[in-house]
């Protein structure tokens, strides 16, 4: 489908066709200019004559008489940009007016009964209107990119202009604008409807015994607003005290410490029990004043232990003392006691500070990598049952290569200019869902399950910003890299950061490949091809579940024509914003390829939504081996029985016993062959972590049935022999 046709099919009825980019007219101008072959300006000319006649074009005609020129295309392009910007700002103004009316109803404390239902409908309509507007912006944004690319493809030798106008496009207010205040105000309305404060107060005496589970997901840029809306309907935006309240996000910095051998990095990568990560965190875009010193300790869940995060707060002026093991612990301890802190709290604080400062000194830890992001947190105050954080604009910055001045300088100054290999911009947002499972309720809320199955989230098992940053920014120092670096959607960002050597050899021709060592941890197989074959082999039920088409109510989903798509999503291939596959004939995109969620089969294209990856623990592999040994054990027992019967039958001359033993032999062999086959098959299923059944419902029935048939035949033959013997004796 050409983009012009796609644009017409996705026009929002409430907006009408007028506000949209006139892609067809711009395309016609490009086609006509390609036919006319306009003259190229003489780049060597430095002077003109105001009395000489104008130059002629390729056909020898006076250029002043030519009606269609390059200027016609550029003028229309500028007009279309202004049109889209004007309409977007008008709609945003309208949305803010609607929110103001809803807020006035909330302030009047008239949120009960019918008024509550009316307010909720109004809030839903505002949110849906905003999502429709975002789709409008995205579809026009993509249209400008495509028409400029097509222009340069057809008229590159005459007057290329893509680079200039793409940069101009990105500077437009309708592209750069931050409208997250709408999210915050909507969150306040939904919070008032839920009466969150009352709900939080009522949970004060609840059972505090719980198990915390944390899951991390990648979210594509075009899905960020929809994910925010899905969460804020159930949880309010949780703003930190340092936030101005004008945005739903807060600037977050974290400087991670490690030594020259990257000892902490490799410990976190290998998930070694007791592996730690140390970081210095502060909030806000300004220079740090209050710094949180945090330690995260990894523990294996299958061993019955939970990972722990501990921290204490210091002033920025005290960071150097912590890093050089000169922090005045005794002095601070006395101050805490004077302020009324309990002996237990002070003792725990002292132990934590001593352990952290000592490990920094012993392991010679220094600033290594910094992560920056805009964090949106969702949580009901004083209620940690469900906590959600969404990190956007995520980037990693190298903290190596400058003078630390005895730890007086522990992070790069914001005025320093970074080289391309000193910064890595992560292409996705990162969503983290933390659940507290109490003994009374071990299942997550339904809305969380619906969000996980919506198709907007791509689970990345044990994803770590620090581990990813080290792997990309310090490729020559790491001995191994995490499995997710081979994901096709990260490839370009990794190459842009100068870390192409960690990618698979067949992709870029250098380096050992990200998964040469850790291929058993790959969520979709050992290569892109395996990943695609895995996707093609999924059942219809698996695909529907991954797209969120499950349950009686699949939220945020709707049907457009014959395609099941997420509400207000780009339904022509949602990976369009990440990578493009251009048709050599007309330059229009059919499908984004390659991409982990897009597969080809028999020359047809099928889009697959991200699939939640099942977590793998060592006991799963051990259980598979144990099952394999059990089947082999039974095969050996049957073969031993058959061998014994065969040996005794030869001495006794019992021909039936020989046939019985020979019948058991192939069945025993079948047990052994089946054991080996299922072991390898199940090991592959565990490695690829494809959703679906990992058991075999038919093999055991066939083998068990064969044994039952042989035993049944033997029983009836023996019964017949005894009956014949009694009959002969009786005669």
Short mmCIF file of N, CA and C in Angstrom, two decimals, residues 458-461 481-488 504 506 513-531 534 613-614 616 621 683-690:
data_model
loop_
_atom_site.label_atom_id
_atom_site.label_comp_id
_atom_site.label_asym_id
_atom_site.label_seq_id
_atom_site.Cartn_x
_atom_site.Cartn_y
_atom_site.Cartn_z
N UNK A 458 6.98 -5.15 25.60
CA UNK A 458 7.87 -6.23 25.18
C UNK A 458 8.78 -6.54 26.37
N UNK A 459 8.50 -7.65 27.04
CA UNK A 459 9.26 -7.98 28.24
C UNK A 459 10.71 -8.32 27.90
N UNK A 460 11.63 -7.70 28.60
CA UNK A 460 13.05 -8.00 28.46
C UNK A 460 13.54 -8.51 29.81
N UNK A 461 13.75 -9.80 29.89
CA UNK A 461 14.05 -10.46 31.16
C UNK A 461 15.35 -9.93 31.75
N UNK A 481 28.58 -9.73 26.80
CA UNK A 481 27.53 -8.71 26.72
C UNK A 481 26.17 -9.38 26.90
N UNK A 482 25.15 -8.62 27.30
CA UNK A 482 23.83 -9.21 27.54
C UNK A 482 23.16 -9.65 26.24
N UNK A 483 22.23 -10.59 26.36
CA UNK A 483 21.60 -11.17 25.18
C UNK A 483 20.80 -10.16 24.38
N UNK A 484 20.22 -9.14 25.04
CA UNK A 484 19.29 -8.26 24.33
C UNK A 484 20.01 -7.32 23.35
N UNK A 485 21.36 -7.23 23.41
CA UNK A 485 22.05 -6.33 22.48
C UNK A 485 21.94 -6.80 21.04
N UNK A 486 21.56 -8.06 20.82
CA UNK A 486 21.38 -8.56 19.46
C UNK A 486 19.98 -8.29 18.93
N UNK A 487 19.13 -7.63 19.72
CA UNK A 487 17.79 -7.30 19.23
C UNK A 487 17.93 -6.31 18.07
N UNK A 488 17.22 -6.59 16.99
CA UNK A 488 17.38 -5.82 15.77
C UNK A 488 16.99 -4.37 15.95
N UNK A 504 26.45 -9.18 16.23
CA UNK A 504 26.74 -10.47 15.60
C UNK A 504 27.56 -10.26 14.34
N UNK A 506 27.58 -11.68 11.42
CA UNK A 506 26.89 -11.64 10.13
C UNK A 506 26.18 -10.32 9.92
N UNK A 513 30.35 -11.16 18.15
CA UNK A 513 28.91 -11.33 18.28
C UNK A 513 28.48 -11.29 19.74
N UNK A 514 27.36 -10.65 19.98
CA UNK A 514 26.93 -10.42 21.36
C UNK A 514 26.63 -11.71 22.10
N UNK A 515 26.22 -12.74 21.37
CA UNK A 515 25.76 -13.94 22.06
C UNK A 515 26.63 -15.16 21.78
N UNK A 516 27.89 -14.92 21.44
CA UNK A 516 28.79 -16.04 21.19
C UNK A 516 28.96 -16.90 22.43
N UNK A 517 28.88 -16.27 23.58
CA UNK A 517 29.04 -16.99 24.84
C UNK A 517 27.69 -17.26 25.50
N UNK A 518 26.80 -16.26 25.48
CA UNK A 518 25.55 -16.35 26.22
C UNK A 518 24.37 -16.69 25.31
N UNK A 519 24.59 -17.53 24.30
CA UNK A 519 23.50 -17.87 23.39
C UNK A 519 22.38 -18.62 24.10
N UNK A 520 22.68 -19.31 25.20
CA UNK A 520 21.64 -20.06 25.91
C UNK A 520 20.68 -19.14 26.64
N UNK A 521 21.02 -17.86 26.74
CA UNK A 521 20.13 -16.92 27.41
C UNK A 521 19.23 -16.16 26.43
N UNK A 522 19.42 -16.38 25.14
CA UNK A 522 18.62 -15.64 24.16
C UNK A 522 17.13 -15.97 24.30
N UNK A 523 16.28 -14.95 24.34
CA UNK A 523 14.85 -15.22 24.51
C UNK A 523 14.19 -15.77 23.26
N UNK A 524 14.82 -15.59 22.07
CA UNK A 524 14.18 -16.06 20.85
C UNK A 524 15.12 -16.89 19.99
N UNK A 525 16.10 -17.54 20.60
CA UNK A 525 16.99 -18.37 19.81
C UNK A 525 18.36 -17.72 19.66
N UNK A 526 19.24 -18.36 18.87
CA UNK A 526 20.62 -17.92 18.79
C UNK A 526 20.86 -16.90 17.69
N UNK A 527 19.88 -16.57 16.89
CA UNK A 527 20.07 -15.59 15.83
C UNK A 527 18.74 -15.01 15.42
N UNK A 528 18.83 -14.00 14.55
CA UNK A 528 17.59 -13.39 14.04
C UNK A 528 16.76 -14.42 13.29
N UNK A 529 17.42 -15.30 12.53
CA UNK A 529 16.68 -16.31 11.77
C UNK A 529 15.93 -17.25 12.70
N UNK A 530 16.60 -17.70 13.77
CA UNK A 530 15.92 -18.56 14.73
C UNK A 530 14.74 -17.84 15.36
N UNK A 531 14.93 -16.55 15.60
CA UNK A 531 13.87 -15.77 16.20
C UNK A 531 12.66 -15.73 15.27
N UNK A 534 11.02 -19.12 15.04
CA UNK A 534 10.24 -19.32 16.27
C UNK A 534 8.91 -18.62 16.18
N UNK A 613 8.28 -12.85 27.55
CA UNK A 613 9.24 -13.94 27.63
C UNK A 613 9.14 -14.61 28.98
N UNK A 614 9.03 -15.93 28.96
CA UNK A 614 8.94 -16.67 30.21
C UNK A 614 10.31 -16.70 30.87
N UNK A 616 13.40 -18.10 33.00
CA UNK A 616 14.01 -19.41 33.10
C UNK A 616 14.91 -19.44 34.32
N UNK A 621 15.95 -26.43 33.86
CA UNK A 621 16.85 -27.31 33.12
C UNK A 621 17.08 -28.62 33.88
N UNK A 683 14.42 -28.91 25.69
CA UNK A 683 15.53 -27.99 25.94
C UNK A 683 15.48 -26.81 24.98
N UNK A 684 15.10 -27.08 23.72
CA UNK A 684 14.97 -25.99 22.75
C UNK A 684 13.82 -25.07 23.11
N UNK A 685 12.70 -25.65 23.57
CA UNK A 685 11.56 -24.83 23.99
C UNK A 685 11.93 -23.95 25.18
N UNK A 686 12.70 -24.52 26.11
CA UNK A 686 13.12 -23.74 27.27
C UNK A 686 14.05 -22.61 26.85
N UNK A 687 14.95 -22.91 25.92
CA UNK A 687 15.91 -21.91 25.48
C UNK A 687 15.24 -20.77 24.74
N UNK A 688 14.30 -21.07 23.84
CA UNK A 688 13.62 -20.04 23.07
C UNK A 688 12.49 -19.38 23.83
N UNK A 689 12.02 -20.03 24.90
CA UNK A 689 11.00 -19.46 25.78
C UNK A 689 9.74 -19.06 25.03
N UNK A 690 9.32 -19.89 24.10
CA UNK A 690 8.09 -19.61 23.37
C UNK A 690 6.89 -19.91 24.25
#
